[in-house]
XYZ file of C-alpha atoms in Angstrom:
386
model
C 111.421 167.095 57.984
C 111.832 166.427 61.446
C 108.846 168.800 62.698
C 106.805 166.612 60.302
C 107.972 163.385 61.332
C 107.555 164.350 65.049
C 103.691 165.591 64.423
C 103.526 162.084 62.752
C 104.717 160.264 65.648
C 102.587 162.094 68.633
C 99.413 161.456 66.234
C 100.162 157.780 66.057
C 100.715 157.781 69.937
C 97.463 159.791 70.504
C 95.645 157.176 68.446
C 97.027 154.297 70.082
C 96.783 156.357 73.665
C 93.084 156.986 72.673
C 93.906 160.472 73.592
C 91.412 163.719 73.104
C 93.797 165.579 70.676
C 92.682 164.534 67.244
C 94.641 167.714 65.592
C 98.086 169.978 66.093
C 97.516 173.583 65.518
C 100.092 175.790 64.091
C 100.569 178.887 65.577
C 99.305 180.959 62.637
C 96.180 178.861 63.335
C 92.877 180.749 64.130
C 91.916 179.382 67.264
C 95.293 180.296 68.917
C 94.595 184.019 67.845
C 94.216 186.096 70.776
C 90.891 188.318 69.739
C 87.414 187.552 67.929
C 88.376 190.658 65.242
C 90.741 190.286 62.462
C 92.073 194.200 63.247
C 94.353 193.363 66.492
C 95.247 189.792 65.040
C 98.189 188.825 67.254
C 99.013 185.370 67.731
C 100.551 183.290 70.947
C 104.055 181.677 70.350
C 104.675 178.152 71.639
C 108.129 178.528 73.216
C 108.723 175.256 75.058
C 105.209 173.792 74.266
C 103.397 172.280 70.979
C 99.528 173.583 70.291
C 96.619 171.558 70.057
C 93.080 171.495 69.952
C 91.226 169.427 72.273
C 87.955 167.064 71.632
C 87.664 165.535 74.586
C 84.293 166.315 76.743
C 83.680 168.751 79.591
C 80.347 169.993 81.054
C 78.813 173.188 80.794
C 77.222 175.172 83.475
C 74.656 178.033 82.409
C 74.809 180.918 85.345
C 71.472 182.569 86.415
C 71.528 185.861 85.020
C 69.515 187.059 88.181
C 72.935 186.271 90.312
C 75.132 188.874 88.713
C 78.235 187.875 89.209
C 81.154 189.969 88.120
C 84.455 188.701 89.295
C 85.839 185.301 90.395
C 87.686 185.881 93.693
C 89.338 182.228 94.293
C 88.345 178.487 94.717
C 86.966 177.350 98.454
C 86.649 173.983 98.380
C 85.647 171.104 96.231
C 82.780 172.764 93.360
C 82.495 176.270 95.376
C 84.187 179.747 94.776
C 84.244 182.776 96.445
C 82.029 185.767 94.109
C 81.499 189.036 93.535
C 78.170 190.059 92.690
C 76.160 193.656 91.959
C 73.186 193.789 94.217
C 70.493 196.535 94.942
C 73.046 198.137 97.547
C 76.053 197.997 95.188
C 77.599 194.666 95.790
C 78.618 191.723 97.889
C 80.913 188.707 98.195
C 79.264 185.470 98.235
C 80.321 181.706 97.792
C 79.105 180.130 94.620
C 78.891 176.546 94.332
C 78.835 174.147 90.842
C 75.327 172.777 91.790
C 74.035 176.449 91.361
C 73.602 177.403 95.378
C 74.275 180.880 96.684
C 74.760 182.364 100.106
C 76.522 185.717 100.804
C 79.512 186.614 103.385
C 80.494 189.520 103.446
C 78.830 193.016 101.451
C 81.159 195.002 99.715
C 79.907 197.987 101.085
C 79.599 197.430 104.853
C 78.180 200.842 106.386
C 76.221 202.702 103.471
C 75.946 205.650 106.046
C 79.739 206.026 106.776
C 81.086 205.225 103.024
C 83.025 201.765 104.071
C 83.971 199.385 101.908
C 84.585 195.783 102.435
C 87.736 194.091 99.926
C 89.001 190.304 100.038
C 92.290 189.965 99.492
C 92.529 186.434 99.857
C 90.710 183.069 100.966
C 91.473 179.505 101.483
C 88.722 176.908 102.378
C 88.303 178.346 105.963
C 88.970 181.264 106.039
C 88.887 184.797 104.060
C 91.089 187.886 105.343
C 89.783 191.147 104.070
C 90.245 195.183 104.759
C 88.056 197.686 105.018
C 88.756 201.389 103.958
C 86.916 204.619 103.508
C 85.296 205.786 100.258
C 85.906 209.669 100.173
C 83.352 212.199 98.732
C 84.674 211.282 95.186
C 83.961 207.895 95.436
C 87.899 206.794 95.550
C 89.068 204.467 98.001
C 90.748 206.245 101.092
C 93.688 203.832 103.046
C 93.870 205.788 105.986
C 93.193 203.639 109.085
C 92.646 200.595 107.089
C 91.229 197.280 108.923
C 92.192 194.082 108.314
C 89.841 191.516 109.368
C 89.640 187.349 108.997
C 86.522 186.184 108.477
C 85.525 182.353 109.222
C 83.334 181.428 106.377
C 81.203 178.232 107.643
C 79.648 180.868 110.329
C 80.757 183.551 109.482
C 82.924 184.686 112.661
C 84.897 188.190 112.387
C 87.591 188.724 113.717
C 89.811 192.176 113.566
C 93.572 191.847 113.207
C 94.790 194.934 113.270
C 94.458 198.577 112.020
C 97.064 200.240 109.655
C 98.159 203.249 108.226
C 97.905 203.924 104.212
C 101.888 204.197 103.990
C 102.100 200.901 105.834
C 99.260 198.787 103.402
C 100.151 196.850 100.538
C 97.337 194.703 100.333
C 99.823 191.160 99.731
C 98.778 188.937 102.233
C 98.575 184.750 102.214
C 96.607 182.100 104.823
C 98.510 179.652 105.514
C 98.589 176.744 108.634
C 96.232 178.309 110.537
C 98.807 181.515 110.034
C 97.890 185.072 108.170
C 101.048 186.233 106.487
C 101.121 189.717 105.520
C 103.181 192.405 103.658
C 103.680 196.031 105.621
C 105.475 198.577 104.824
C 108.515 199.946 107.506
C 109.676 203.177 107.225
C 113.840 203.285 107.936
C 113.558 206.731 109.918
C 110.620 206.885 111.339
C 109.223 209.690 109.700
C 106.499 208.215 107.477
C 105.770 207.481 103.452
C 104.747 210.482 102.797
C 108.766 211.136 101.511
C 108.920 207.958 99.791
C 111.834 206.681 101.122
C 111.344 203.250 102.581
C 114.556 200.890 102.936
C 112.583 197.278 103.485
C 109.105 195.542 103.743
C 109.058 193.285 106.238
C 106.521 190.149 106.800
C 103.887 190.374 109.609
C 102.452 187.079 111.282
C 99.045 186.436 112.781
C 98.592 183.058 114.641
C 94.958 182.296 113.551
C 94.441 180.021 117.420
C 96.241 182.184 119.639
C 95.333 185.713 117.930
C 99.147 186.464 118.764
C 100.999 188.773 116.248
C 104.629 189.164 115.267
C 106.973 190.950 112.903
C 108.038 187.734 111.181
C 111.226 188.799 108.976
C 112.264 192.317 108.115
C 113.708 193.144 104.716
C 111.029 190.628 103.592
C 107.918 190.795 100.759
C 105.754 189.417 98.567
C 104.505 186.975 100.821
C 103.188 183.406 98.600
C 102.242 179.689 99.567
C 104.435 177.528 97.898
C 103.951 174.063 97.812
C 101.668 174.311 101.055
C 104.239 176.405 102.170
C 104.451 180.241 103.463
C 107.248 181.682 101.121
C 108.320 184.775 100.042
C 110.929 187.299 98.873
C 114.056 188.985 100.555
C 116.946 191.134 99.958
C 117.513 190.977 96.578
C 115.013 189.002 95.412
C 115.692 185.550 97.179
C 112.514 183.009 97.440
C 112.510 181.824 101.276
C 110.492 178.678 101.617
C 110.258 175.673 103.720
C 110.267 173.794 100.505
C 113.253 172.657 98.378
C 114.414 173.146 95.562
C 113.999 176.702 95.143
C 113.963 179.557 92.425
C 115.859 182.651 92.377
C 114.982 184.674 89.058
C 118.078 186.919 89.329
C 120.113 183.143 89.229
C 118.392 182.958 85.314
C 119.075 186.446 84.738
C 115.627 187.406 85.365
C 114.150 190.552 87.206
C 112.093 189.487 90.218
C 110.203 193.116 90.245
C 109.072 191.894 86.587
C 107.658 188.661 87.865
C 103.699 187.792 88.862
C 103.665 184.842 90.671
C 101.111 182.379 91.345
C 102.099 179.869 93.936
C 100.285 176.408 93.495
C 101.639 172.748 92.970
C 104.832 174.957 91.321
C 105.395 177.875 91.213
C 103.929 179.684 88.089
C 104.524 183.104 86.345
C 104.760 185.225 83.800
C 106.831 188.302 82.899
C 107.648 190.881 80.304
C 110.784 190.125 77.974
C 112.103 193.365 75.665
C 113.222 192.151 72.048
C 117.174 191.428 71.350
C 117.063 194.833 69.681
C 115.693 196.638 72.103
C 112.161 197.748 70.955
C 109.306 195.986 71.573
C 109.059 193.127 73.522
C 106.096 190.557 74.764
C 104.597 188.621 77.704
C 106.223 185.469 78.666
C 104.022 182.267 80.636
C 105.442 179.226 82.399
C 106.318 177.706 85.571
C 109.040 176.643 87.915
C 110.397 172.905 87.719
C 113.048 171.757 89.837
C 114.198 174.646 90.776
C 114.388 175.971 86.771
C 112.077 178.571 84.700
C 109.932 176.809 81.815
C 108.700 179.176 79.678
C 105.328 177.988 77.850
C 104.375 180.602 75.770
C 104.618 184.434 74.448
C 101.997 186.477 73.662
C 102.096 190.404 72.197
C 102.433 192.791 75.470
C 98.916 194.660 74.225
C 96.954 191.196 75.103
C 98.931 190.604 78.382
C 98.944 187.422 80.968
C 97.917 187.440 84.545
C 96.676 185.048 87.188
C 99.028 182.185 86.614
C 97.808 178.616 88.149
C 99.908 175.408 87.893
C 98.173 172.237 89.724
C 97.176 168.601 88.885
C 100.122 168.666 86.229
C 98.003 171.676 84.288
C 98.678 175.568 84.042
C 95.852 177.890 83.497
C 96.167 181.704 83.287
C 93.646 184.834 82.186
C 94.491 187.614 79.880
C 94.298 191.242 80.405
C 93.972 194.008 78.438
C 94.386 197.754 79.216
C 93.248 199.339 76.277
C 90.642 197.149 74.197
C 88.695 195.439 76.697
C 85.485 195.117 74.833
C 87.310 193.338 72.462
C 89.606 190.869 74.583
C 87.858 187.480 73.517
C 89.721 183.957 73.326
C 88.680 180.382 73.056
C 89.323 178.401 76.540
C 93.395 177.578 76.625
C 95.594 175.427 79.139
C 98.632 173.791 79.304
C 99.043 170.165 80.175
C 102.448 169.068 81.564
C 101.684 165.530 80.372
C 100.985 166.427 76.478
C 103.813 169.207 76.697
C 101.067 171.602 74.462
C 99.010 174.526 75.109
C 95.261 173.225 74.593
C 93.183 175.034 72.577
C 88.932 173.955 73.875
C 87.191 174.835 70.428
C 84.538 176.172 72.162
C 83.169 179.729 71.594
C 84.918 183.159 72.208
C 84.527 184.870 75.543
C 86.356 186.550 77.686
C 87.804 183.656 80.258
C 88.927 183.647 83.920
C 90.443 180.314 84.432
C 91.082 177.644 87.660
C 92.400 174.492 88.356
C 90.831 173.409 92.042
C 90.879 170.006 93.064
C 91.246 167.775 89.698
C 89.116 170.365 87.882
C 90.210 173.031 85.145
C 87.194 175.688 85.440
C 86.835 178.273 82.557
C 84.833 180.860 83.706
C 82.953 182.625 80.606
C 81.831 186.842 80.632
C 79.352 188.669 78.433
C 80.341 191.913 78.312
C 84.346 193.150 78.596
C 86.610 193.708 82.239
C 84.745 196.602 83.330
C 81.390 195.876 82.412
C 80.668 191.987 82.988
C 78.750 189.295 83.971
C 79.513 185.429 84.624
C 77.114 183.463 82.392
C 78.666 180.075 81.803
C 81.185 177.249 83.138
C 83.214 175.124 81.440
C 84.489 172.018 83.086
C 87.374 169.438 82.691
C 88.360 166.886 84.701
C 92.403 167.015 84.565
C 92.603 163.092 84.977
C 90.698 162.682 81.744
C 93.461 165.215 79.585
């Protein structure tokens, strides 16, 4: 009685409100099913959230086939993204904007002739730091002398940072106040990884202006911009930030190894939960208020959650799949703080990377599965209008 008379009263409110949320879902509902086939049917959970389906309007921007875009690396600015793309030569990265312009940065595959390959890691509107590594005669990626290097993006400026070893790489790295924060890995005796012993990570600094760097803090990883913030990990899972208040998972009894965060306005995550019993379990969604976990949603393990964004009062996420790729289709979903519900856009089924940059959620919509892709449509909402 009281879940009806509470569906009752947010109607009324949305119709006084005006709002875009003419329905609530249930969870058994078909557009909150995770796949286009009937044969993996698993459903999301609301856990701290309602469902519901928005009507409200958002634009739609066809990609040029001719582009080939493959992967969305992350937002640069107001309407432009950093891209990967397949070309002739095997691929590049490139910065895609809204309007439909397209100018390249940086080719995947730097030296044809001596097998290098080009990787971002990470970007922010000025800058984006990437490595480069050697492909070996199997076509795997070798991390032996790897190179990181910070590329300026308005001309294109390259600068190398420094060179490291393969037992020393872990790829984590953040850009941050005109400051590269990266994770390394410190062997305690000296003798190298090859043993696979390491006692602590430690954080390396790179002052952007002065080109100076420093080991930062030892015993220190996962490096993360919180708030606007450089943050990150130590000891035994501790979040280090200039920013207050601040969230240790083992305080919630929560395993920090288990976590994937995705720093933004909060802090946002997800992690794996086993059932009470023991067998089983499923992926949890949600993000850090006041210094507390808010979990959002579950969702069956098989149809995972990754890629975690909370900004302009919204979360977004993407869903991965290991095992049935071609099949991992869902309508557009986010979650707005401000109508406490997951939002369901009844669109059409694809598979969906998702964004929030700059008062925009961004939906970006594949043909194809993970491994064989291409971008061919946008969907846009403005988060003031939710």
């Amino acid at each position: 009685m009281k879940k009806i008379l509470a569906l009752f009263t947010l109607a009324a409110v949305c119709l006084l409100s005006g709002c875009s949320y003419t329905a609530q879902i249930s969870e058994d509902d078909e557009r909150l099913r995770v796949c286009a086939g009937t044969e993996y049917g698993d459903q999301y959970s609301m856990l701290g959230a309602w469902a519901a389906v928005y009507k409200g309007k958002y634009d739609i921007i066809e990609v040029p086939e001719e582009l080939n875009i493959v992967n969305i690396v992350a937002p640069v600015g107001k309407d432009n993204f950093v891209v990967a793309r397949q070309t002739d030569k095997g691929g590049e990265y490139g910065i895609y904007s809204l309007n439909g312009e397209y100018r390249t940065i940086l080719e995947i595959y730097a030296d044809n002739t001596e097998n290098t390959a080009s990787f971002i890691i990470t970007c922010n509107e000025e800058y984006a730091l990437y490595y480069t590594a050697n492909i070996n005669e199997y076509g795997a990626i070798s991390l032996s002398d790897v190179e990181l290097h910070l590329l300026k993006l308005d001309n294109l400026t390259d600068k190398r940072i420094r060179i490291l070893d393969s037992d020393q790489f872990s790829g984590r790295a953040v850009i941050c106040d005109n400051t590269v924060y990266f994770e390394q890995h410190i062997s305690a005796d000296g003798i190298g990884a090859y043993e696979g012993k390491y006692s602590e990570y430690a954080i390396i600094r790179y002052d952007i202006e002065t080109e100076k760097l420093e080991k930062y803090c030892v015993n220190a990883s996962r490096p993360a911009i919180y708030k606007n913030k450089p943050a990150f990990f130590i000891g035994d899972g501790k979040l280090v930030s200039c920013v207050e208040p601040l969230f240790e998972p083992a305080e919630h009894g929560l395993d920090m190894d288990a976590f994937s965060l995705s720093p933004s306005d909060e802090m946002a995550y997800s992690y794996y939960k086993s059932n009470d019993d023991g067998y089983g379990g499923y992926e949890v969604m949600g993000y850090i208020k006041d210094g507390k976990p808010f979990d959002i949603l579950a969702i069956s393990p098989v149809f995972g959650i990754e890629d975690v964004y909370f900004s302009d009062g919204c979360a977004v996420w993407s869903n991965h799949n290991g095992y049935y790729d071609a099949i991992l289709q869902t309508l557009p979903m986010f979650y707005s703080e401000k109508r406490n519900s997951v939002v369901v856009v009844d669109y059409e089924r694809a598979y969906y990377e998702s964004f929030i940059n700059k008062g925009k959620i961004c939906f970006f919509g594949y043909d194809g599965d993970r491994v064989n892709r291409q971008l061919r449509r946008v969907l846009i909402l403005d988060t003031d209008k939710i």
